[in-house]
CSV table of C-alpha atoms in Angstrom, one decimal:
chain,number,residue,atom,x,y,z
A,13,MET,CA,16.2,-19.1,13.1
A,14,ALA,CA,15.7,-21.7,10.2
A,15,ASP,CA,15.5,-20.4,6.5
A,16,ALA,CA,12.3,-19.5,5.4
A,17,THR,CA,10.5,-21.5,3.2
A,18,VAL,CA,8.7,-20.0,0.2
A,19,ALA,CA,5.2,-21.1,2.3
A,20,GLU,CA,6.7,-19.1,5.3
A,21,GLU,CA,7.5,-16.1,3.1
A,22,GLU,CA,4.0,-15.9,2.0
A,23,TYR,CA,2.7,-16.0,5.3
A,24,LEU,CA,5.3,-13.3,6.6
A,25,GLN,CA,4.2,-11.1,3.7
A,26,THR,CA,0.8,-11.2,4.4
A,27,LEU,CA,1.6,-10.5,8.3
A,28,TYR,CA,3.4,-7.5,7.2
A,29,TRP,CA,0.8,-6.4,4.9
A,30,LEU,CA,-1.6,-6.7,7.9
A,31,GLN,CA,0.8,-4.7,10.2
A,32,GLU,CA,1.5,-1.8,7.5
A,33,ALA,CA,-2.4,-1.3,7.2
A,34,ARG,CA,-3.1,-1.3,10.7
A,35,LEU,CA,-5.1,-4.3,10.8
A,36,PRO,CA,-5.0,-6.6,13.7
A,37,MET,CA,-2.3,-9.5,13.1
A,38,THR,CA,-4.3,-12.7,13.8
A,39,GLY,CA,-4.5,-15.9,12.4
A,40,ALA,CA,-8.2,-15.2,11.6
A,41,ASN,CA,-7.3,-12.3,9.5
A,42,VAL,CA,-4.6,-14.2,7.9
A,43,ALA,CA,-6.9,-16.5,7.1
A,44,ARG,CA,-9.4,-13.9,5.6
A,45,ALA,CA,-6.1,-12.6,3.5
A,46,MET,CA,-5.0,-15.7,1.8
A,47,GLN,CA,-8.5,-17.3,1.8
A,48,LEU,CA,-7.3,-20.3,3.5
A,49,SER,CA,-9.1,-22.5,6.2
A,50,ALA,CA,-8.2,-21.6,9.8
A,51,PRO,CA,-6.6,-25.1,10.7
A,52,THR,CA,-4.2,-24.8,7.5
A,53,VAL,CA,-3.2,-21.1,9.0
A,54,HIS,CA,-3.1,-22.3,12.6
A,55,GLU,CA,-0.4,-25.0,11.5
A,56,MET,CA,1.8,-22.5,9.6
A,57,VAL,CA,1.6,-19.7,12.3
A,58,GLY,CA,2.8,-22.5,14.7
A,59,ARG,CA,5.8,-23.2,12.4
A,60,LEU,CA,6.7,-19.5,12.2
A,61,GLU,CA,6.7,-19.2,16.0
A,62,ARG,CA,8.7,-22.3,16.2
A,63,ASP,CA,11.3,-21.2,13.5
A,64,GLY,CA,11.3,-17.6,15.5
A,65,TYR,CA,9.6,-15.4,13.1
A,66,ILE,CA,6.7,-14.3,15.3
A,67,THR,CA,5.5,-14.4,19.0
A,68,ARG,CA,1.7,-15.0,19.9
A,69,ALA,CA,0.1,-13.3,22.8
A,70,GLY,CA,-2.4,-14.8,25.5
A,71,ASP,CA,-5.1,-13.3,23.2
A,72,LYS,CA,-3.7,-15.1,19.9
A,73,THR,CA,-2.4,-11.6,18.4
A,74,ILE,CA,0.8,-12.1,16.6
A,75,SER,CA,3.7,-9.9,16.7
A,76,PHE,CA,7.0,-10.1,14.7
A,77,THR,CA,10.3,-11.1,16.1
A,78,PRO,CA,13.0,-8.5,15.0
A,79,ALA,CA,14.5,-11.0,12.8
A,80,GLY,CA,10.8,-11.8,11.4
A,81,ASN,CA,10.0,-8.3,10.9
A,82,GLU,CA,13.7,-7.8,8.9
A,83,HIS,CA,12.9,-10.8,6.8
A,84,ALA,CA,9.2,-9.9,6.1
A,85,GLU,CA,10.2,-6.1,5.1
A,86,GLN,CA,13.0,-7.9,2.9
A,87,ILE,CA,10.7,-9.9,0.8
A,88,VAL,CA,8.0,-7.1,0.5
A,89,ARG,CA,10.7,-4.8,-0.7
A,90,ARG,CA,11.7,-7.3,-3.0
A,91,HIS,CA,8.0,-8.0,-4.3
A,92,ARG,CA,7.4,-4.2,-4.8
A,93,LEU,CA,10.8,-3.4,-6.6
A,94,ILE,CA,10.3,-6.4,-8.9
A,95,GLU,CA,6.7,-4.8,-9.7
A,96,ARG,CA,8.2,-1.6,-10.6
A,97,PHE,CA,11.0,-3.0,-12.6
A,98,LEU,CA,8.7,-4.8,-14.6
A,99,THR,CA,6.4,-2.0,-15.2
A,100,ASP,CA,8.8,0.7,-15.8
A,101,VAL,CA,11.9,-1.1,-17.4
A,102,LEU,CA,10.0,-3.9,-19.1
A,103,GLY,CA,6.7,-2.3,-20.0
A,104,ILE,CA,4.5,-4.8,-18.3
A,105,PRO,CA,1.3,-3.3,-17.6
A,106,TRP,CA,0.6,-2.3,-13.8
A,107,ASP,CA,-2.1,-5.0,-13.5
A,108,GLU,CA,-0.3,-7.9,-14.8
A,109,VAL,CA,3.1,-7.5,-12.3
A,110,HIS,CA,1.6,-9.2,-9.1
A,111,GLU,CA,1.5,-12.6,-9.8
A,112,GLU,CA,5.2,-12.1,-11.6
A,113,ALA,CA,6.8,-10.7,-8.8
A,114,GLU,CA,5.2,-13.2,-6.6
A,115,ARG,CA,7.2,-15.7,-8.7
A,116,MET,CA,10.6,-14.0,-8.5
A,117,GLU,CA,10.7,-12.6,-5.3
A,118,HIS,CA,11.8,-15.8,-3.6
A,119,VAL,CA,14.7,-16.5,-5.5
A,120,MET,CA,16.0,-13.1,-6.3
A,121,SER,CA,19.8,-12.8,-5.6
A,122,PRO,CA,21.2,-9.3,-3.7
A,123,ARG,CA,23.1,-8.6,-6.8
A,124,LEU,CA,20.0,-8.6,-8.8
A,125,GLU,CA,18.3,-6.5,-6.2
A,126,GLU,CA,21.0,-4.1,-6.6
A,127,ARG,CA,20.6,-3.8,-10.4
A,128,MET,CA,16.7,-3.5,-10.3
A,129,LEU,CA,17.3,-0.7,-7.7
A,130,ALA,CA,19.4,1.1,-10.0
A,131,ALA,CA,17.2,0.6,-12.8
A,132,ILE,CA,13.9,2.2,-11.3
A,133,GLY,CA,16.0,5.5,-10.4
A,134,ASP,CA,14.1,7.6,-7.8
A,135,ALA,CA,11.0,5.5,-7.8
A,136,LYS,CA,9.5,5.1,-4.2
A,137,THR,CA,6.4,3.1,-4.5
A,138,CYS,CA,5.3,0.0,-6.4
A,139,PRO,CA,3.0,0.5,-9.3
A,140,HIS,CA,0.1,0.0,-6.8
A,141,GLY,CA,1.1,2.8,-4.5
A,142,HIS,CA,2.9,1.0,-1.8
A,143,PRO,CA,6.4,2.3,-0.6
A,144,ILE,CA,9.3,-0.2,-1.7
A,145,ARG,CA,11.2,0.9,1.5
A,146,ALA,CA,9.9,0.5,5.2
A,147,GLY,CA,8.6,3.7,6.9
A,148,GLU,CA,7.8,5.5,3.7
A,149,ARG,CA,4.0,4.8,3.8
A,150,ILE,CA,1.6,7.9,3.4
A,151,GLU,CA,-1.4,7.7,5.4
A,152,GLY,CA,-4.5,8.0,3.5
A,153,VAL,CA,-8.3,7.3,4.1
A,154,PRO,CA,-10.5,4.9,2.1
A,155,LEU,CA,-12.1,6.6,-1.1
A,156,ALA,CA,-15.3,5.3,0.6
A,157,ASP,CA,-15.5,8.0,3.0
A,158,VAL,CA,-14.7,11.0,1.2
A,159,GLU,CA,-17.5,13.5,0.8
A,160,PRO,CA,-18.6,15.1,-2.7
A,161,GLY,CA,-16.8,18.2,-3.5
A,162,ALA,CA,-13.5,17.0,-2.0
A,163,THR,CA,-10.5,16.8,-4.1
A,164,VAL,CA,-8.8,13.6,-4.1
A,165,ARG,CA,-5.6,11.9,-5.5
A,166,ILE,CA,-5.2,8.1,-5.3
A,167,LEU,CA,-2.4,7.1,-3.4
A,168,ARG,CA,-2.7,3.1,-3.5
A,169,PHE,CA,-4.7,-0.2,-3.5
A,170,GLU,CA,-4.7,-1.7,0.0
A,171,ASN,CA,-5.5,-5.0,-1.9
A,172,GLU,CA,-3.7,-6.1,-5.1
A,173,ALA,CA,-5.4,-9.0,-5.9
A,174,GLU,CA,-4.9,-9.3,-9.7
A,175,ASP,CA,-8.6,-9.4,-10.5
A,176,LEU,CA,-9.1,-6.2,-8.6
A,177,LEU,CA,-6.2,-4.7,-10.6
A,178,HIS,CA,-7.8,-5.5,-13.5
A,179,TYR,CA,-11.0,-4.0,-12.7
A,180,LEU,CA,-9.5,-0.8,-11.7
A,181,LYS,CA,-7.3,-0.1,-14.7
A,182,GLY,CA,-10.3,-1.4,-16.9
A,183,ILE,CA,-12.4,1.8,-15.2
A,184,GLY,CA,-9.1,4.1,-15.5
A,185,VAL,CA,-8.3,4.3,-11.9
A,186,GLU,CA,-4.5,4.3,-10.9
A,187,PRO,CA,-2.0,5.9,-8.2
A,188,GLY,CA,-1.5,9.3,-8.6
A,189,LEU,CA,-4.5,10.0,-10.4
A,190,GLU,CA,-6.3,13.3,-9.3
A,191,GLY,CA,-9.9,14.5,-9.1
A,192,THR,CA,-13.1,15.7,-7.5
A,193,LEU,CA,-15.6,13.4,-5.7
A,194,ALA,CA,-18.7,13.8,-7.6
A,195,GLU,CA,-21.1,11.4,-6.0
A,196,ASN,CA,-21.2,9.3,-2.8
A,197,ASP,CA,-24.1,7.7,-1.0
A,198,ASP,CA,-24.7,4.7,0.9
A,199,GLU,CA,-26.8,2.9,-1.8
A,200,GLY,CA,-24.9,3.5,-5.2
A,201,ASP,CA,-21.1,3.7,-6.4
A,202,VAL,CA,-18.5,6.1,-5.6
A,203,VAL,CA,-18.2,8.7,-8.5
A,204,LEU,CA,-14.8,10.4,-9.3
A,205,GLU,CA,-14.9,13.4,-11.7
A,206,HIS,CA,-11.5,13.3,-13.6
A,207,ASP,CA,-10.7,15.5,-16.8
A,208,GLY,CA,-14.1,16.2,-17.4
A,209,SER,CA,-15.4,12.4,-17.2
A,210,ASN,CA,-17.0,10.4,-14.4
A,211,ILE,CA,-15.2,7.4,-13.1
A,212,ALA,CA,-17.5,5.1,-10.8
A,213,VAL,CA,-16.2,2.8,-8.2
A,214,THR,CA,-18.3,0.0,-6.3
A,215,ARG,CA,-18.7,1.0,-3.2
A,216,SER,CA,-16.9,-2.4,-2.0
A,217,VAL,CA,-13.8,-1.4,-4.0
A,218,ALA,CA,-13.6,2.1,-2.7
A,219,GLU,CA,-13.3,0.7,0.5
A,220,THR,CA,-9.7,-0.8,-0.7
A,221,VAL,CA,-8.5,2.4,-2.5
A,222,SER,CA,-6.7,4.8,-0.3
A,223,VAL,CA,-6.6,8.4,-0.9
A,224,LEU,CA,-5.6,11.9,0.1
A,225,ALA,CA,-8.6,14.1,0.2
A,226,ASP,CA,-9.2,18.0,1.0
A,227,PRO,CA,-11.3,18.2,3.0
A,228,SER,CA,-10.5,14.7,4.5
A,229,PRO,CA,-12.6,12.6,6.4
A,230,PRO,CA,-11.3,11.3,9.7
A,231,PRO,CA,-8.7,8.4,9.6
A,232,ARG,CA,-10.3,4.9,9.2
A,233,VAL,CA,-9.0,1.6,8.6
A,234,ALA,CA,-11.2,-0.6,6.6
A,235,LEU,CA,-12.3,-3.7,8.1
A,236,PRO,CA,-10.8,-6.9,7.2
A,237,GLY,CA,-13.9,-8.2,6.0
A,238,GLN,CA,-14.6,-5.5,3.7
A,239,LEU,CA,-11.2,-6.0,1.9
A,240,VAL,CA,-11.7,-9.7,1.0
A,241,LEU,CA,-13.2,-8.8,-2.6
A,242,GLY,CA,-10.8,-10.6,-5.3
A,243,GLU,CA,-11.3,-14.2,-6.3
A,244,ARG,CA,-7.6,-14.7,-5.3
A,245,PRO,CA,-5.9,-14.0,-2.2
A,246,TYR,CA,-5.2,-10.4,-1.2
A,247,GLY,CA,-2.1,-8.9,-2.9
A,248,ARG,CA,1.1,-8.4,-0.8
C-alpha cells in the first residue's frame, strides 16, 4: 500500500463516517457528503482502490480492505481525540474545534497522540458525541422521530459541519442534554423542554441529531440527502 495523501485521508474519513452511520458507502453518497462533483469523487475512489484502501463491487458499493479500515479508524480516532483535547484541555468552544482538528490530524505523531490520550482522561467521545475508539458507538434514533412526551438524551450530532455546530450551540443543544419532547409535527419545529425552557430545532436539523428516547421510536437511518444541510461538507 502507498502512504495515504491528505486528500485520500479525507475520503477515508468520509467513507468511515458513512459506514459508522450505516449509510451506503457509494460514490454518490461520498459526493453528497463532501459536496464535490461526481467525476472528482470517481477519480479519487479509483485512486483509493488502486492504493489498496478499498474495493468496489459490481453495483459500485464500496468496502474497506482490512488495511483501509485500519487507516480510516486511525485518522478518525485522531480527529476526535484532537477535538476532545482542544475542548477539555485548551478550553476552545466545542463548536469551533472541528476545523482545527481537520488541520492537525494529518500531522500528529504517535507520541503526541499518547500525550493527548493521557490528558483527556477517561473521555470516551469527541465533544460532538462520537466515540473516540471504534466499536463504542451507542445506537440512537433521530430526534425528528421522537413523539411528544418522551424523555430524551442527546447522544451526538451526525453532521459536524461547523455552521451546523454553531447553530446547535447557539440554541443550547449539546450532547448529554436531557429533556422532554414537547412538540413535534410534520410542519413545524421539534421542540425540546429542558429545565423549564423550550428549545426549538428545525425539523431538518433534528434529522441529524441522534438521541436516546423513552419511549423510543423504531430505529431509522436518516437519508443522506437529509443530512446535507451545512454550507460546508459533512463533518467526520
